[in-house]
Amino acid sequence: MTTMPIMKRNSLHLVCLVLFAWMASAPITEGQIRISKPAGEKITIQLAGLRAGDDEAARLFTQTLQGNLNRSGWFSVVRAGQAEVSVIGSVERRRDQLHVQCTVTGVGNRQQYLSKSYRHTASDARRLAHTVADEIVEAVTGRKGIASTRIVLVGVKDNAKELFLCDADGGNLMQLTHDRNIAVRPRWGPTSKQLTYTAYLQRFPDVFLVDLDSGNRTAVANYSGLNSGGVLSPDGQDMAVVLSKDGNPELYIKNLRSGRLTRLTNTPRANEASPSWSPDGRQIVYVSDQAGRPQLYIISRDGGAPRRVTSRGSENVAPDWGPNGLIAFASRVGGRYQIAIMDPQTEQVRYLDTPDYADYEDPSWAPNGRHLVCARRENFRSSIYVLDTMGDAPLRLTHQGGDWYSPAWSPE
Amino acid sequence: MIVVGVAVGLGVTGCKKRGAAQTGPGGVSPIGGVHGDSIYGEGLGPRFGMDGDYIEGQFQPVYYAYDSAQVSAAERGKLEEVAEYLRRNPGANIIVEGHCDERGSREYNLSLGERRALAARAYLVGLGIDGSRIQTRSYGSERPAAFGHNEEAWRQNRRAEFVVTQ
């Protein structure tokens, strides 16, 4: 089966070069031709040909699929007759199963991008919609979808700070911990089955590793003093962590198998915080106030002299080194936090456009390297937003009342 | 005399040298506070206080300036009271809890709160208290004492509290 381009993929590369010259673009598999658009322009897609039964699960499926495609960043779902891409097929409930058959074709070029049947528990219709959305995104654009990914976050409930999980569209919010304790800054491991975070389950701040399949939780750093910022290396063998056991908060690497600790920083007058690994696991970006205000530094995992990489802004904190090689962080400029993105090679920084007076903090990259999830704080209330590095407007993810913050986007 | 000397050294080291932006490899500042550095460098003893009862509110909190872990001269009397209590009650141990105001990154605040607790601990050690009797615990900005969102609330939240364990 061959596919025809609506726009040649080389033209996308040109657009990327012009608009996002320093932004790594996702690799596109050679030999496959996909639809590409300049940033900001969407591929129009219609779902009118997807016949859904008169059933709640079928309706939820269609509604979720539509939301997912709109949120993917690449599509705009439009009414019949106006679309470049058409999805036809059926969504049917048979007893406790939802059966979906869908064929995705280019309207103008009559090319078939996808034709597939799915079956899944009807009570989990949203999950199936996420799967189908991601397959459509990948088939048409050649890019990984994010609908099936999840976001872990902290929510305040009855004065306690608990971990919650939700889908990438904010739906399916579930409470993960019921500790009536303080949960701080969860982070994913290399897979979407492991989380690390800090909690006071033994009265002191310790780092815990959570296995989401089994529900097991293990203290992986519970030394005297502070244990925080624990984050697994890309190979899952090591954990970068901030410890104060030797008399001051410093950055360490702990090998999880042997338990061996390697100390990376030695700043008796300063704080270290918030480590994040480079995608190749060779370097760590972290926060240090060794020069006065908190700024970002990069250090080799083998130690040595750190390199300060930020200077603009009164403080630069909460870095997340993304799968695209770029570091997202919160930068305090003019008294307010904004999300900034840095290419660590050139140290060039770009601020994301969030044209209001709110604070945007704690960014975390989506695995597609395009979207970010972050906390938006206004009038001392915090909620979760998704930002788009290619210009789509910020989208609110949490609509519940209360405080929601420290989101982290799952790696897959 | 020795006590005074160490305390002065601490005063120097507790001060964040804003001017000392030029740091060497590893971020070790070549400036100041020889005594202080050696005390900051002392590791924490084994943890205690993971269970059992706490006695809270027995001592006045020590307050800190914005983004500072320095124990100011005005606050030192409070630590001298804590030290006096520990001298008179050799069976008692203490946990110093470091707190920050709500502004800034939560994780950075955890480290800053820990440094505040460690600075108070170092001062107590300088007053002759055995460091193994003092644990530190940072709550960062997670447990404010005052719930307002203004300068006065923030001032009250930048603090170290003292919990006695038995």
Coordinates of C-alpha atoms in Angstrom, one line a residue:
Chain A
M1 CA 0.0 0.0 0.0
T2 CA 1.4 3.4 -0.9
T3 CA 0.2 6.7 0.4
M4 CA 0.2 10.0 -1.3
P5 CA 1.2 13.2 0.4
I6 CA -1.1 16.2 0.7
M7 CA 2.1 18.1 1.4
K8 CA 5.5 16.6 1.0
R9 CA 7.3 15.9 4.2
N10 CA 10.3 17.9 3.1
S11 CA 8.2 21.0 3.2
L12 CA 7.5 20.3 6.9
H13 CA 11.1 20.1 7.5
L14 CA 11.6 23.5 6.0
V15 CA 8.9 25.0 8.1
C16 CA 10.5 23.4 11.2
L17 CA 13.8 24.8 10.2
V18 CA 12.5 28.3 9.9
L19 CA 10.2 28.4 12.9
F20 CA 11.9 26.1 15.3
A21 CA 15.4 26.0 14.0
W22 CA 16.8 24.7 17.2
M23 CA 13.9 22.4 18.1
A24 CA 14.6 18.8 17.4
S25 CA 11.8 17.5 15.2
A26 CA 10.5 14.0 15.7
P27 CA 12.1 11.4 13.4
I28 CA 9.9 10.3 10.5
T29 CA 10.4 6.8 9.3
E30 CA 12.0 6.7 5.9
G31 CA 10.0 5.4 3.0
Q32 CA 6.6 6.3 4.5
I33 CA 4.8 9.4 3.3
R34 CA 2.6 11.2 5.7
I35 CA 0.5 14.3 5.8
S36 CA 2.4 17.3 7.2
K37 CA 1.3 20.8 7.8
P38 CA 3.1 24.0 8.8
A39 CA 2.9 24.8 12.5
G40 CA -0.5 26.0 13.6
E41 CA -2.3 24.6 10.6
K42 CA -4.3 21.5 11.3
I43 CA -5.2 18.5 9.2
T44 CA -9.0 18.5 9.0
I45 CA -10.6 15.2 9.8
Q46 CA -14.2 14.1 9.9
L47 CA -15.8 11.4 12.0
A48 CA -19.3 11.6 10.5
G49 CA -18.7 8.2 8.8
L50 CA -18.1 6.5 12.1
R51 CA -21.5 5.1 12.9
A52 CA -22.0 4.7 16.6
G53 CA -24.7 2.7 18.2
D54 CA -27.2 4.3 20.5
D55 CA -25.3 3.3 23.6
E56 CA -23.4 5.2 26.3
A57 CA -20.1 3.4 25.8
A58 CA -20.3 4.0 22.0
R59 CA -21.1 7.7 22.5
L60 CA -18.3 8.0 25.1
F61 CA -15.9 6.4 22.7
T62 CA -16.7 8.8 19.8
Q63 CA -16.7 11.8 22.1
T64 CA -13.3 10.8 23.5
L65 CA -11.9 10.1 20.1
Q66 CA -12.9 13.5 18.8
G67 CA -11.4 15.2 21.9
N68 CA -8.2 13.2 21.5
L69 CA -7.8 14.1 17.8
N70 CA -8.3 17.8 18.6
R71 CA -5.9 17.7 21.4
S72 CA -3.2 15.8 19.4
G73 CA -2.1 19.1 18.0
W74 CA -2.2 17.8 14.4
F75 CA -5.9 17.6 13.7
S76 CA -9.0 19.6 13.7
V77 CA -12.2 17.6 13.7
V78 CA -14.7 19.2 11.3
R79 CA -18.1 18.5 9.9
A80 CA -18.7 16.1 7.0
G81 CA -17.8 17.4 3.6
Q82 CA -15.0 19.7 4.7
A83 CA -12.3 17.3 5.7
E84 CA -9.0 16.2 4.2
V85 CA -9.2 12.9 6.1
S86 CA -12.2 10.8 6.7
V87 CA -12.8 8.2 9.3
I88 CA -15.5 5.7 8.4
G89 CA -16.6 2.5 10.2
S90 CA -18.7 1.5 13.2
V91 CA -18.7 1.6 17.0
E92 CA -20.9 -1.1 18.4
R93 CA -21.5 -2.6 21.8
R94 CA -22.0 -6.3 22.0
R95 CA -22.7 -7.4 25.5
D96 CA -19.8 -6.1 27.6
Q97 CA -17.5 -5.5 24.7
L98 CA -17.1 -2.5 22.4
H99 CA -16.3 -3.4 18.8
V100 CA -14.8 -0.7 16.7
Q101 CA -14.0 -1.0 13.0
C102 CA -12.4 2.0 11.4
T103 CA -10.9 3.0 8.1
V104 CA -9.0 6.2 7.7
T105 CA -8.7 7.6 4.2
G106 CA -7.5 10.8 2.5
V107 CA -10.6 12.5 1.0
G108 CA -8.8 14.0 -2.0
N109 CA -6.2 11.3 -2.7
R110 CA -8.4 8.3 -1.7
Q111 CA -5.4 6.8 0.1
Q112 CA -6.0 4.5 3.0
Y113 CA -3.9 5.3 6.1
L114 CA -5.4 2.8 8.4
S115 CA -8.0 0.0 8.4
K116 CA -8.4 -1.9 11.6
S117 CA -10.8 -3.7 14.0
Y118 CA -10.6 -3.3 17.7
R119 CA -12.4 -4.9 20.6
H120 CA -12.2 -3.8 24.3
T121 CA -14.2 -3.8 27.5
A122 CA -17.1 -1.5 27.0
S123 CA -16.7 0.0 30.5
D124 CA -13.3 1.2 29.4
A125 CA -14.4 2.9 26.2
R126 CA -12.1 5.9 26.9
R127 CA -9.0 3.7 26.8
L128 CA -10.0 2.2 23.5
A129 CA -10.7 5.7 22.1
H130 CA -7.1 6.7 23.2
T131 CA -5.6 3.7 21.4
V132 CA -7.5 4.4 18.2
A133 CA -6.7 8.1 18.3
D134 CA -3.0 7.4 18.7
E135 CA -3.1 4.9 15.8
I136 CA -4.8 7.5 13.6
V137 CA -2.3 10.2 14.5
E138 CA 0.6 7.9 13.8
A139 CA -0.8 6.5 10.5
V140 CA -1.6 9.9 9.1
T141 CA 1.2 12.1 10.4
G142 CA 3.9 9.6 11.3
R143 CA 4.2 11.0 14.8
K144 CA 3.5 9.3 18.1
G145 CA 0.2 10.2 19.6
I146 CA -0.2 11.0 23.3
A147 CA -3.8 10.1 23.9
S148 CA -2.8 6.8 25.7
T149 CA -0.3 8.5 28.0
R150 CA -1.1 9.5 31.5
I151 CA -0.3 12.3 33.9
V152 CA 0.6 11.9 37.6
L153 CA -0.1 14.9 39.8
V154 CA -0.5 16.1 43.3
G155 CA -3.9 17.1 44.6
V156 CA -4.9 18.6 47.9
K157 CA -7.6 16.5 49.6
D158 CA -8.8 17.1 53.2
N159 CA -5.6 19.1 53.9
A160 CA -3.5 16.2 52.8
K161 CA -1.4 16.0 49.6
E162 CA -2.1 12.9 47.6
L163 CA -0.9 11.5 44.3
F164 CA -3.5 11.3 41.5
L165 CA -3.4 9.9 38.0
C166 CA -5.4 11.1 35.0
D167 CA -5.5 10.5 31.3
A168 CA -3.7 12.9 28.9
D169 CA -7.1 14.7 28.3
G170 CA -7.6 15.1 32.1
G171 CA -10.3 12.4 32.2
N172 CA -10.3 9.3 34.3
L173 CA -8.9 11.1 37.4
M174 CA -8.1 8.6 40.1
Q175 CA -6.6 8.9 43.5
L176 CA -3.4 6.9 43.8
T177 CA -2.4 7.4 47.4
H178 CA -4.7 7.6 50.5
D179 CA -2.0 8.3 53.1
R180 CA -3.3 11.6 54.5
N181 CA 0.3 12.6 54.3
I182 CA 2.4 15.0 52.1
A183 CA 3.3 13.8 48.6
V184 CA 5.9 15.9 46.8
R185 CA 6.8 16.1 43.1
P186 CA 6.2 12.7 41.5
R187 CA 8.3 11.7 38.5
W188 CA 8.0 8.7 36.1
G189 CA 10.7 6.2 35.7
P190 CA 11.8 5.1 32.2
T191 CA 8.5 3.2 31.8
S192 CA 4.9 4.1 32.7
K193 CA 4.9 1.5 35.4
Q194 CA 7.2 3.2 37.8
L195 CA 7.0 6.4 39.8
T196 CA 9.3 8.1 42.3
Y197 CA 8.2 10.8 44.7
T198 CA 8.9 12.2 48.2
A199 CA 6.6 11.6 51.1
Y200 CA 6.7 11.7 54.9
L201 CA 5.4 8.2 55.5
Q202 CA 7.9 7.6 58.3
R203 CA 7.7 11.2 59.5
F204 CA 10.7 12.3 57.5
P205 CA 11.0 13.2 53.8
D206 CA 11.9 10.0 52.0
V207 CA 12.0 9.0 48.4
F208 CA 9.6 6.2 47.4
L209 CA 9.5 4.0 44.3
V210 CA 6.0 2.9 43.3
D211 CA 5.4 0.0 41.1
L212 CA 2.0 0.8 39.5
D213 CA 1.3 -2.8 38.4
S214 CA 1.7 -4.3 41.9
G215 CA 1.0 -1.2 43.9
N216 CA 4.1 -1.9 45.9
R217 CA 5.9 1.0 47.3
T218 CA 9.5 0.9 48.5
A219 CA 11.6 3.6 50.3
V220 CA 14.7 4.0 48.0
A221 CA 16.2 6.9 49.9
N222 CA 15.6 7.3 53.6
Y223 CA 18.8 8.6 55.0
S224 CA 19.0 11.1 57.8
G225 CA 17.9 14.5 56.9
L226 CA 16.4 15.4 53.5
N227 CA 15.7 12.9 50.7
S228 CA 14.0 14.5 47.7
G229 CA 13.9 14.9 44.0
G230 CA 14.5 11.2 43.3
V231 CA 14.3 10.4 39.6
L232 CA 15.3 7.2 37.8
S233 CA 17.9 7.2 35.1
P234 CA 16.8 6.3 31.5
D235 CA 18.1 2.7 32.0
G236 CA 16.3 2.4 35.4
Q237 CA 19.5 1.3 37.1
D238 CA 20.3 4.5 39.0
M239 CA 18.5 7.3 40.7
A240 CA 19.5 10.9 40.9
V241 CA 18.5 12.3 44.3
V242 CA 19.1 15.2 46.7
L243 CA 20.3 14.2 50.2
S244 CA 21.5 16.2 53.2
K245 CA 22.9 13.3 55.2
D246 CA 26.4 14.6 54.9
G247 CA 25.5 18.0 56.3
N248 CA 24.0 19.9 53.4
P249 CA 21.6 19.3 50.5
E250 CA 23.7 17.9 47.7
L251 CA 23.1 15.9 44.5
Y252 CA 23.9 12.2 44.5
I253 CA 23.4 9.2 42.3
K254 CA 22.3 6.0 43.9
N255 CA 22.7 2.7 42.2
L256 CA 19.5 0.9 43.0
R257 CA 21.0 -2.6 42.8
S258 CA 24.1 -2.1 44.9
G259 CA 22.8 0.8 46.9
R260 CA 26.1 2.6 46.3
L261 CA 26.0 6.4 46.5
T262 CA 28.1 8.7 44.3
R263 CA 28.1 12.3 45.4
L264 CA 28.1 14.8 42.5
T265 CA 28.1 18.2 44.1
N266 CA 30.0 19.8 46.9
T267 CA 28.5 23.2 47.8
P268 CA 28.6 23.7 51.5
R269 CA 27.0 27.1 51.1
A270 CA 24.3 26.3 48.6
N271 CA 21.1 24.2 47.9
E272 CA 20.7 21.7 45.2
A273 CA 17.3 20.5 44.0
S274 CA 15.3 19.0 41.1
P275 CA 17.6 16.8 39.1
S276 CA 16.5 15.5 35.7
W277 CA 18.5 13.1 33.4
S278 CA 19.5 13.8 29.8
P279 CA 17.8 11.3 27.4
D280 CA 21.1 9.4 27.0
G281 CA 21.6 9.2 30.8
R282 CA 25.0 10.8 30.7
Q283 CA 24.2 14.2 32.2
I284 CA 21.9 15.7 34.8
V285 CA 20.4 19.1 34.9
Y286 CA 19.6 20.4 38.3
V287 CA 18.9 23.6 40.4
S288 CA 21.6 25.2 42.5
D289 CA 21.7 28.5 44.3
Q290 CA 25.5 28.4 44.5
A291 CA 25.7 31.8 42.7
G292 CA 23.0 33.4 44.9
R293 CA 19.7 32.7 43.2
P294 CA 18.5 29.3 42.0
Q295 CA 19.7 28.6 38.5
L296 CA 20.1 25.6 36.3
Y297 CA 23.4 23.6 36.0
I298 CA 24.4 20.6 34.0
I299 CA 26.8 18.0 35.4
S300 CA 28.1 14.8 34.0
R301 CA 26.8 11.7 35.7
D302 CA 30.5 10.9 36.5
G303 CA 30.8 14.2 38.4
G304 CA 33.3 17.0 37.6
A305 CA 32.7 20.7 37.2
P306 CA 29.0 21.6 36.6
R307 CA 28.2 24.1 33.8
R308 CA 25.7 26.9 34.6
V309 CA 23.3 27.1 31.7
T310 CA 20.8 29.8 32.7
S311 CA 21.4 33.5 33.4
R312 CA 18.2 35.3 32.3
G313 CA 15.5 35.7 34.9
S314 CA 15.8 36.1 38.7
E315 CA 15.5 32.3 39.1
N316 CA 15.3 29.3 36.9
V317 CA 13.9 26.1 38.5
A318 CA 12.2 22.8 38.0
P319 CA 14.0 21.5 34.9
D320 CA 12.7 18.6 32.8
W321 CA 15.0 17.3 30.2
G322 CA 12.7 16.0 27.5
P323 CA 13.0 13.1 25.0
N324 CA 13.6 15.7 22.3
G325 CA 16.8 16.8 24.0
L326 CA 15.4 20.1 25.1
I327 CA 15.1 21.3 28.8
A328 CA 11.9 22.8 29.9
F329 CA 11.9 24.8 33.1
A330 CA 10.2 27.6 35.0
S331 CA 11.8 30.9 34.7
R332 CA 11.0 33.9 36.9
V333 CA 10.9 37.0 34.9
G334 CA 9.3 40.3 36.0
G335 CA 8.2 38.6 39.2
R336 CA 6.3 35.8 37.5
Y337 CA 7.1 32.3 36.5
Q338 CA 6.9 31.4 32.8
I339 CA 7.7 28.2 31.0
A340 CA 11.0 28.3 29.0
I341 CA 12.7 25.8 26.8
M342 CA 16.4 25.5 26.3
D343 CA 18.6 23.7 23.9
P344 CA 21.5 22.7 26.2
Q345 CA 23.9 22.6 23.2
T346 CA 23.6 26.2 22.4
E347 CA 22.0 27.4 25.7
Q348 CA 19.5 29.3 23.6
V349 CA 16.3 29.9 25.5
R350 CA 12.8 30.4 24.2
Y351 CA 9.8 31.5 26.4
L352 CA 6.4 30.0 25.7
D353 CA 3.7 32.5 25.1
T354 CA 1.3 32.5 28.0
P355 CA -0.3 35.9 27.7
D356 CA -1.8 36.4 31.2
Y357 CA -0.6 37.2 34.7
A358 CA -0.6 33.7 36.1
D359 CA 2.5 31.8 37.1
Y360 CA 3.3 28.7 35.1
E361 CA 5.5 26.2 36.9
D362 CA 6.8 22.6 37.0
P363 CA 6.7 21.8 33.3
S364 CA 6.9 18.2 32.2
W365 CA 7.4 17.1 28.6
A366 CA 4.9 14.8 26.8
P367 CA 6.6 11.9 25.1
N368 CA 5.8 13.5 21.7
G369 CA 8.3 16.3 22.5
R370 CA 5.8 18.9 21.5
H371 CA 3.4 19.3 24.4
L372 CA 4.1 20.2 28.0
V373 CA 2.0 19.8 31.1
C374 CA 2.5 22.4 33.9
A375 CA 0.9 23.9 37.0
R376 CA -0.7 27.3 36.5
R377 CA -1.1 29.4 39.6
E378 CA -3.3 32.4 39.8
N379 CA -4.4 34.0 43.0
F380 CA -2.6 31.3 44.9
R381 CA -4.8 28.6 43.4
S382 CA -3.2 26.0 41.2
S383 CA -4.5 24.0 38.3
I384 CA -3.0 21.9 35.5
Y385 CA -2.6 23.1 32.0
V386 CA -1.2 21.6 28.8
L387 CA 1.0 23.9 26.7
D388 CA 1.9 23.5 23.1
T389 CA 5.4 24.5 21.9
M390 CA 4.0 24.9 18.4
G391 CA 1.6 27.6 19.3
D392 CA -1.8 26.1 20.1
A393 CA -3.5 27.8 23.0
P394 CA -3.0 26.5 26.6
L395 CA -5.6 23.9 27.6
R396 CA -6.9 23.4 31.1
L397 CA -6.6 19.8 32.2
T398 CA -8.1 19.9 35.7
H399 CA -11.6 21.3 36.1
Q400 CA -12.2 20.2 39.6
G401 CA -12.0 22.7 42.5
G402 CA -9.1 22.6 44.8
D403 CA -5.3 22.7 44.3
W404 CA -3.6 20.6 41.6
Y405 CA 0.1 20.9 40.9
S406 CA 3.4 19.1 40.2
P407 CA 2.2 17.2 37.1
A408 CA 4.4 14.7 35.3
W409 CA 3.7 13.3 31.9
S410 CA 4.2 9.6 31.5
P411 CA 7.0 8.5 29.1
E412 CA 4.8 6.3 27.0
Chain B
M1 CA 35.7 31.5 74.7
I2 CA 35.7 28.6 72.3
V3 CA 32.0 28.6 72.2
V4 CA 31.9 32.3 71.2
G5 CA 34.6 31.7 68.5
V6 CA 32.6 28.9 66.9
A7 CA 29.4 30.9 67.1
V8 CA 31.0 33.8 65.3
G9 CA 32.3 31.4 62.6
L10 CA 28.8 30.2 62.2
G11 CA 27.4 33.6 61.8
V12 CA 29.7 34.1 58.9
T13 CA 29.0 30.8 57.2
G14 CA 25.2 31.0 57.7
C15 CA 25.2 34.1 55.7
K16 CA 24.6 33.4 52.0
K17 CA 27.3 35.4 50.3
R18 CA 25.4 37.1 47.6
G19 CA 28.5 38.7 46.3
A20 CA 30.4 35.4 46.2
A21 CA 29.0 34.5 42.8
Q22 CA 32.5 33.4 41.6
T23 CA 32.6 29.8 42.8
G24 CA 35.2 27.2 41.9
P25 CA 34.7 23.8 40.4
G26 CA 32.0 22.0 42.3
G27 CA 30.7 25.3 43.5
V28 CA 32.9 25.5 46.6
S29 CA 33.3 29.1 47.5
P30 CA 36.8 30.0 48.5
I31 CA 35.5 32.8 50.7
G32 CA 35.0 32.9 54.4
G33 CA 33.9 30.9 57.4
V34 CA 36.5 28.2 58.0
H35 CA 34.9 27.1 61.3
G36 CA 31.5 27.3 59.8
D37 CA 32.4 25.1 56.8
S38 CA 33.7 22.4 59.0
I39 CA 30.5 22.3 61.0
Y40 CA 28.2 22.4 57.9
G41 CA 30.3 19.5 56.6
E42 CA 29.5 17.4 59.6
G43 CA 27.0 14.6 58.6
L44 CA 23.8 13.8 60.4
G45 CA 23.7 11.0 62.9
P46 CA 21.3 8.1 62.7
R47 CA 17.7 9.0 62.5
F48 CA 15.4 9.0 65.5
G49 CA 11.8 10.2 66.1
M50 CA 10.2 7.9 63.4
D51 CA 7.7 6.8 66.0
G52 CA 6.8 7.8 69.6
D53 CA 5.4 11.0 70.9
Y54 CA 6.7 14.5 70.2
I55 CA 6.6 17.5 72.4
E56 CA 5.8 20.5 70.2
G57 CA 5.5 24.2 70.8
Q58 CA 7.9 24.2 73.7
F59 CA 10.3 26.7 72.0
Q60 CA 9.8 29.8 70.0
P61 CA 10.3 29.4 66.3
V62 CA 13.4 30.9 64.7
Y63 CA 12.5 33.2 61.8
Y64 CA 14.5 33.7 58.6
A65 CA 14.8 36.4 55.9
Y66 CA 13.5 35.7 52.4
D67 CA 15.5 33.0 50.6
S68 CA 18.0 33.0 53.5
A69 CA 19.2 30.2 55.8
Q70 CA 21.1 32.5 58.0
V71 CA 20.2 32.5 61.7
S72 CA 20.2 36.3 62.4
A73 CA 21.7 37.7 65.6
A74 CA 18.2 38.6 66.8
E75 CA 17.1 35.0 66.6
R76 CA 20.0 33.4 68.4
G77 CA 18.6 33.8 71.9
K78 CA 15.9 31.3 71.0
L79 CA 18.5 28.7 70.0
E80 CA 20.4 29.4 73.3
E81 CA 17.2 28.5 75.1
V82 CA 17.0 25.2 73.1
A83 CA 20.6 24.5 73.9
E84 CA 20.1 25.2 77.6
Y85 CA 17.1 22.8 77.6
L86 CA 19.2 20.0 76.0
R87 CA 22.0 20.6 78.4
R88 CA 19.6 20.2 81.4
N89 CA 17.9 17.2 79.8
P90 CA 20.6 14.8 78.6
G91 CA 17.9 12.2 77.7
A92 CA 16.0 14.5 75.4
N93 CA 16.7 14.7 71.7
I94 CA 15.4 17.3 69.2
I95 CA 14.2 17.5 65.6
V96 CA 14.7 20.9 64.0
E97 CA 12.0 21.4 61.3
G98 CA 12.8 23.9 58.5
H99 CA 10.0 25.7 56.7
C100 CA 9.7 28.2 53.8
D101 CA 7.0 30.6 52.6
E102 CA 4.8 29.5 49.7
R103 CA 6.7 31.4 47.0
G104 CA 9.0 29.6 44.7
S105 CA 9.6 26.0 43.6
R106 CA 8.4 23.4 46.0
E107 CA 11.5 21.2 45.6
Y108 CA 13.9 24.1 45.9
N109 CA 12.0 25.0 49.1
L110 CA 12.5 21.6 50.5
S111 CA 16.3 22.1 50.1
L112 CA 16.1 25.6 51.5
G113 CA 14.0 24.5 54.5
E114 CA 16.6 21.8 55.1
R115 CA 19.4 24.4 55.1
R116 CA 17.5 26.5 57.6
A117 CA 17.1 23.5 59.9
L118 CA 20.8 22.6 59.4
A119 CA 21.9 26.2 60.1
A120 CA 19.9 26.1 63.4
R121 CA 21.4 22.7 64.2
A122 CA 24.9 23.9 63.4
Y123 CA 24.4 26.8 65.8
L124 CA 23.3 24.4 68.5
V125 CA 26.4 22.2 67.8
G126 CA 28.4 25.4 68.1
L127 CA 26.9 25.9 71.6
G128 CA 28.3 22.5 72.6
I129 CA 25.3 20.2 71.9
D130 CA 26.2 16.8 70.5
G131 CA 25.1 16.7 66.9
S132 CA 23.8 13.2 67.2
R133 CA 21.0 14.5 69.4
I134 CA 19.7 16.8 66.6
Q135 CA 17.9 15.6 63.5
T136 CA 16.6 17.9 60.8
R137 CA 13.4 17.7 58.8
S138 CA 12.4 20.0 56.0
Y139 CA 8.8 20.6 55.2
G140 CA 9.7 23.2 52.5
S141 CA 6.5 25.2 51.9
E142 CA 4.2 22.2 52.6
R143 CA 3.2 23.1 56.2
P144 CA 2.7 26.8 56.6
A145 CA 2.0 28.1 60.1
A146 CA 0.1 31.1 58.7
F147 CA -2.3 30.7 55.8
G148 CA -2.4 34.2 54.4
H149 CA -0.8 35.2 51.1
N150 CA 0.9 38.3 52.3
E151 CA 4.2 39.6 53.7
E152 CA 3.2 39.0 57.3
A153 CA 2.1 35.4 56.6
W154 CA 5.3 34.7 54.6
R155 CA 7.4 36.1 57.4
Q156 CA 5.8 33.8 59.9
N157 CA 6.2 30.8 57.6
R158 CA 10.0 31.2 57.1
R159 CA 10.9 29.4 60.2
A160 CA 12.5 26.6 62.1
E161 CA 10.5 24.8 64.8
F162 CA 11.8 22.5 67.5
V163 CA 10.3 19.1 68.4
V164 CA 11.5 17.3 71.5
T165 CA 11.5 13.5 71.3
Q166 CA 12.0 11.1 74.2

